């Protein structure tokens, strides 16, 4: 779809390479890298990110079939792990050569049936173990059944075994995390001992790489938000480069006299004369309505301009009383990672939600 919306999400490719190398520097040279680009690449552009990184990484990861299909349709050839396949999507997963996470006996049997019907051999699948997140995955008692099913057929081959940490960013949960790592070591070893081949193993997401590279690096890591400059704590984030800048422009400036109100429901009432700027971005673009009434702020000419009144669907009004600016001037809706972290905190959420909320109406450009 053509996109002429003046509100643009700029993606800095040099910063992406820098961040990838930063995480690589924490890992052994042989450790494989899977880059997770689910949810449109954390709200950026999955296809563009995949094109930039295809020569530099071993795997891509997505949550759902459609996200994997979009990459294949754009010509991406790198192996793609689909983290959350369902029975209804099996045939298309196989036809697009996407590699499923198998998390239940039910799903395993269904994949075998379809792969056998399509006369596939040694089709790569990945087995997920639940070690404490209690979201998706097998547990230890499933192992004999997994191996007996797998060893009776030739359509599927287990390429990797993996698990996911519940609180990799939280060092107060270190004991629990080490327990998860030990569980994974035990169950993965037990299954490998019953298989004809030797699948590789992986467990770490971004904060896992930062905090547990020594204990749980295994053969591959799954890097997501870190690529975009977020280390899940200020010290780590400061070592990364900013990738995402959300830019817009001032459409119109208004003088609001004492007693006048701004926006829907007259939520803001002026106690003195102020100046506002109207910006073409609203809750339909991903600016949560919770940012209304001064919680959220943008930067204009390097100064903070708080949101005045309610966030509209397509616009916000911001206070520019003390800012020297004109209609047409640039607005930094999200200036950098620190700005996004601060905004996220102010409405009790996390950077992940702020990024993935940026809607498809917003233009994306890669610099
Ligand atoms: C989203 C996801 C990741 C990436 O997590 P980040 O914290 O963004 O690095 C890794 N593994 C799984 C299973 C995921 O769902």
XYZ file of C-alpha atoms and ligand atoms in Angstrom:
382
model
C 0.000 0.000 0.000
C 1.278 3.470 -0.852
C 2.079 5.449 2.263
C 2.309 9.232 2.156
C 1.590 9.825 5.824
C 4.022 12.506 7.036
C 4.387 10.640 10.311
C 7.384 8.382 9.763
C 9.169 5.718 11.738
C 12.837 5.952 10.824
C 14.934 2.832 11.210
C 18.706 3.291 11.448
C 20.437 0.343 9.790
C 23.923 1.267 11.052
C 22.606 1.126 14.618
C 21.076 -2.287 13.955
C 24.452 -3.613 12.796
C 26.133 -1.995 15.789
C 23.677 -3.610 18.222
C 23.968 -7.006 16.550
C 27.741 -6.813 16.895
C 27.420 -5.749 20.512
C 25.478 -8.927 21.323
C 27.816 -11.026 19.181
C 30.724 -9.693 21.252
C 29.143 -11.257 24.345
C 28.979 -14.695 22.689
C 31.367 -17.373 21.507
C 32.189 -16.951 17.831
C 30.448 -20.244 16.987
C 27.144 -19.451 18.716
C 24.383 -19.135 16.148
C 22.111 -16.078 16.150
C 18.372 -16.188 15.617
C 16.850 -12.733 15.254
C 13.236 -12.576 16.422
C 11.214 -10.301 14.108
C 7.687 -11.112 15.223
C 4.998 -8.410 15.312
C 6.352 -6.618 12.216
C 9.856 -6.663 13.639
C 8.849 -5.148 16.984
C 6.809 -2.536 15.143
C 9.525 -1.626 12.627
C 9.414 -3.575 9.356
C 10.142 -7.290 9.469
C 10.950 -7.556 5.768
C 13.385 -4.640 5.832
C 15.102 -5.953 8.952
C 15.339 -9.426 7.438
C 16.883 -8.037 4.242
C 19.476 -6.112 6.253
C 20.375 -9.085 8.416
C 20.005 -12.079 6.129
C 23.762 -12.292 5.407
C 24.673 -11.876 9.086
C 22.443 -14.239 11.058
C 21.578 -17.945 11.072
C 17.849 -17.921 11.730
C 14.841 -15.670 11.912
C 12.019 -16.189 14.400
C 8.390 -15.107 14.072
C 5.320 -15.799 16.187
C 2.775 -16.758 13.525
C 2.439 -18.225 10.061
C 1.526 -14.940 8.333
C 4.678 -13.289 9.637
C 6.787 -16.092 8.201
C 4.907 -16.031 4.891
C 5.558 -12.298 4.541
C 9.295 -12.976 4.816
C 9.211 -15.867 2.339
C 7.111 -13.803 -0.105
C 9.786 -11.095 0.088
C 12.410 -13.641 -0.968
C 14.008 -14.349 2.414
C 15.755 -17.744 2.250
C 17.168 -18.005 5.782
C 15.555 -20.667 8.024
C 12.555 -19.245 9.895
C 11.331 -20.645 13.206
C 7.597 -20.144 13.786
C 7.227 -19.859 17.548
C 3.492 -20.354 17.812
C 2.067 -22.595 15.110
C -1.375 -24.145 15.356
C -3.054 -27.126 13.793
C -4.953 -24.907 11.379
C -1.719 -23.496 9.915
C 0.306 -26.701 9.428
C -0.052 -27.120 5.674
C 0.950 -23.537 4.886
C 3.855 -23.713 7.315
C 5.217 -26.722 5.450
C 4.551 -25.269 2.007
C 6.463 -22.075 2.850
C 9.303 -24.038 4.329
C 8.825 -22.517 7.749
C 10.112 -24.486 10.732
C 7.560 -25.074 13.484
C 8.016 -24.967 17.217
C 6.370 -28.205 18.351
C 5.031 -27.777 21.856
C 2.517 -30.603 22.325
C 1.961 -34.250 21.386
C -1.197 -33.183 19.655
C 0.698 -30.802 17.389
C 3.518 -33.303 16.824
C 1.108 -35.961 15.578
C -0.711 -33.487 13.367
C 2.531 -32.319 11.742
C 3.666 -35.900 11.140
C 0.360 -36.734 9.493
C 0.486 -33.736 7.149
C 4.230 -34.059 6.377
C 3.809 -37.763 5.581
C 0.877 -36.984 3.305
C 3.061 -34.408 1.491
C 5.828 -37.074 1.246
C 8.337 -34.902 3.107
C 11.490 -36.352 4.610
C 13.574 -35.037 7.502
C 11.555 -31.825 7.636
C 13.111 -29.586 10.334
C 11.122 -29.071 13.533
C 12.013 -27.590 16.924
C 10.913 -29.011 20.250
C 10.066 -26.598 23.053
C 10.338 -27.462 26.718
C 8.416 -25.660 29.414
C 10.876 -25.087 32.255
C 8.836 -22.653 34.337
C 7.262 -19.981 32.150
C 4.181 -22.196 31.880
C 3.180 -20.851 28.505
C 4.052 -23.410 25.802
C 6.081 -26.594 25.792
C 6.640 -30.192 26.806
C 7.633 -31.389 30.258
C 9.931 -34.234 31.295
C 7.256 -36.930 31.400
C 6.499 -36.343 27.691
C 10.021 -37.374 26.621
C 9.479 -41.159 26.137
C 6.397 -40.486 24.019
C 8.143 -37.788 21.925
C 11.062 -40.090 21.166
C 8.907 -43.119 20.416
C 6.749 -41.095 18.008
C 9.753 -39.432 16.333
C 11.715 -42.671 16.002
C 8.828 -44.389 14.214
C 8.704 -41.951 11.280
C 10.930 -40.254 8.695
C 8.908 -37.185 7.716
C 10.146 -34.915 10.517
C 13.562 -34.428 12.051
C 14.189 -32.631 15.332
C 16.630 -29.843 14.462
C 16.741 -28.075 17.800
C 15.505 -28.164 21.383
C 14.738 -24.960 23.212
C 13.168 -23.294 26.208
C 12.333 -19.743 27.300
C 13.247 -17.970 30.533
C 10.489 -16.328 32.573
C 12.486 -13.486 34.136
C 15.848 -13.170 32.359
C 15.955 -9.400 32.958
C 15.336 -9.663 36.697
C 18.412 -10.567 38.754
C 16.228 -10.980 41.852
C 14.936 -14.091 40.104
C 18.432 -15.446 39.436
C 17.876 -18.565 41.515
C 14.678 -19.430 39.649
C 16.371 -18.763 36.311
C 19.321 -21.027 37.175
C 16.766 -23.668 38.099
C 15.124 -23.239 34.667
C 18.531 -23.553 32.980
C 19.288 -26.753 34.899
C 15.868 -28.170 34.062
C 16.486 -27.463 30.386
C 19.932 -29.083 30.516
C 18.431 -32.199 32.082
C 15.398 -32.616 29.829
C 17.232 -31.755 26.618
C 20.020 -34.226 27.404
C 17.476 -36.911 28.207
C 15.687 -36.447 24.879
C 18.913 -36.170 22.845
C 20.028 -39.515 24.286
C 16.963 -41.123 22.725
C 17.341 -39.588 19.252
C 19.326 -40.777 16.232
C 20.674 -37.248 15.563
C 22.070 -34.487 17.771
C 19.823 -31.410 17.715
C 21.267 -28.049 18.759
C 19.968 -26.163 21.801
C 18.947 -22.570 22.627
C 17.419 -20.695 25.522
C 18.441 -17.014 25.714
C 16.530 -13.900 24.642
C 18.030 -10.381 24.799
C 18.242 -10.079 28.597
C 19.263 -13.713 28.763
C 22.306 -12.910 26.599
C 23.120 -9.996 28.893
C 22.728 -11.920 32.160
C 23.230 -15.633 31.433
C 25.617 -15.934 28.453
C 27.971 -17.927 30.648
C 25.391 -20.356 32.046
C 23.012 -20.909 29.145
C 24.511 -19.901 25.825
C 24.197 -23.393 24.311
C 24.418 -23.373 20.481
C 22.175 -20.457 19.536
C 20.522 -17.369 21.085
C 17.264 -15.638 20.177
C 17.817 -11.883 19.956
C 14.765 -9.616 19.846
C 14.412 -6.187 21.411
C 18.147 -5.760 21.942
C 18.631 -5.362 18.224
C 16.493 -2.220 18.440
C 18.629 -0.694 21.191
C 16.847 -1.841 24.339
C 18.902 -3.676 26.975
C 16.059 -3.900 29.518
C 18.087 -1.808 31.981
C 19.566 1.684 31.607
C 23.219 0.607 31.825
C 22.845 -1.934 29.022
C 20.597 0.315 26.944
C 23.280 3.028 27.140
C 25.757 0.661 25.471
C 23.415 0.175 22.515
C 22.616 2.572 19.682
C 19.198 3.991 19.005
C 17.451 2.406 16.013
C 13.938 3.860 16.105
C 12.893 7.485 15.736
C 9.235 8.367 15.267
C 8.921 11.700 13.509
C 6.064 13.980 12.609
C 5.480 17.687 11.902
C 3.494 20.580 13.337
C 0.297 20.957 11.306
C -1.065 24.046 13.051
C -0.320 26.321 16.012
C -3.083 27.749 18.229
C -3.181 30.408 20.908
C -5.476 29.214 23.712
C -6.752 32.005 25.898
C -7.502 31.725 29.602
C -10.787 29.835 30.064
C -10.718 28.116 26.664
C -10.456 24.350 26.368
C -8.512 21.992 24.101
C -9.680 18.771 22.468
C -12.448 16.244 23.021
C -14.509 16.357 26.179
C -12.854 19.725 26.899
C -10.383 17.753 29.019
C -7.890 20.627 29.183
C -8.911 24.071 30.387
C -6.425 26.968 30.153
C -5.674 28.879 33.388
C -3.589 31.326 31.413
C -2.819 31.942 27.765
C -0.915 29.059 26.214
C 0.250 28.021 22.758
C -0.426 24.531 21.338
C 0.751 22.628 18.292
C -1.405 20.025 16.558
C 0.516 16.936 15.375
C -0.768 14.369 12.854
C -0.455 11.278 15.049
C -3.072 9.779 17.347
C -4.258 6.645 19.054
C -4.875 4.989 15.681
C -1.148 5.354 15.037
C -0.294 3.736 18.358
C -0.114 6.701 20.726
C -2.073 5.295 23.643
C -4.906 7.400 24.928
C -3.303 6.953 28.334
C -0.651 9.478 27.243
C -3.263 12.224 27.297
C -3.398 15.108 29.768
C 0.326 15.604 30.235
C 1.476 12.015 30.730
C 3.130 11.780 27.331
C 5.405 14.321 25.696
C 7.151 14.877 22.380
C 10.313 16.815 21.551
C 10.205 19.942 19.405
C 13.484 21.778 18.789
C 15.005 19.674 21.581
C 12.443 20.768 24.174
C 9.753 18.699 25.869
C 6.206 19.439 24.755
C 3.599 17.613 26.879
C 0.335 16.358 25.389
C -2.579 18.695 26.139
C -6.019 17.157 26.732
C -7.090 13.830 25.284
C -5.282 11.927 22.537
C -7.523 11.934 19.442
C -7.669 9.125 16.897
C -5.530 10.978 14.360
C -4.003 13.882 16.268
C -2.477 15.126 19.468
C -2.160 18.676 20.709
C 0.989 19.569 22.648
C 1.994 22.535 24.770
C 4.591 24.718 23.005
C 4.155 27.874 25.106
C 7.887 27.992 25.897
C 9.166 26.592 22.608
C 10.280 28.616 19.669
C 8.747 26.791 16.696
C 6.632 27.189 13.577
C 4.067 25.250 11.580
C 5.899 22.594 9.510
C 8.667 22.098 12.085
C 9.812 18.579 12.877
C 8.405 16.769 15.931
C 10.146 13.839 17.594
C 7.303 11.721 18.905
C 9.791 9.021 19.982
C 13.247 10.574 20.112
C 15.198 7.488 21.236
C 15.127 4.388 23.458
C 15.309 6.424 26.667
C 12.336 8.522 25.625
C 10.373 5.338 24.854
C 11.367 3.765 28.202
C 10.264 6.889 30.060
C 6.926 6.982 28.240
C 6.373 3.268 28.864
C 7.009 3.667 32.600
C 4.607 6.598 32.836
C 1.692 4.397 31.768
C 2.864 1.219 33.567
C 3.910 -0.691 30.516
C 7.145 -1.785 28.814
C 9.004 -0.675 25.706
C 7.861 -3.840 23.876
C 4.243 -2.689 24.012
C 5.044 0.872 22.930
C 7.006 -0.349 19.895
C 4.555 -2.981 18.720
C 1.646 -0.555 19.070
C 2.952 1.695 16.267
C 0.305 0.987 13.671
C 0.711 0.131 10.015
C -0.611 3.585 9.060
C 2.741 5.069 10.078
C 5.270 5.218 7.254
C 8.486 3.209 7.695
C 11.819 4.236 6.208
C 15.207 2.604 6.552
C 18.240 4.881 6.607
C 9.900 -12.835 21.735
C 10.757 -13.997 22.038
C 12.167 -13.870 22.080
C 12.885 -12.543 21.981
O 12.781 -11.846 23.201
P 13.498 -10.448 23.472
O 13.286 -10.204 24.915
O 12.811 -9.448 22.606
O 14.932 -10.613 23.083
C 12.902 -15.026 22.253
N 12.299 -16.239 22.399
C 10.955 -16.377 22.388
C 10.365 -17.730 22.586
C 10.136 -15.266 22.235
O 8.805 -15.415 22.255
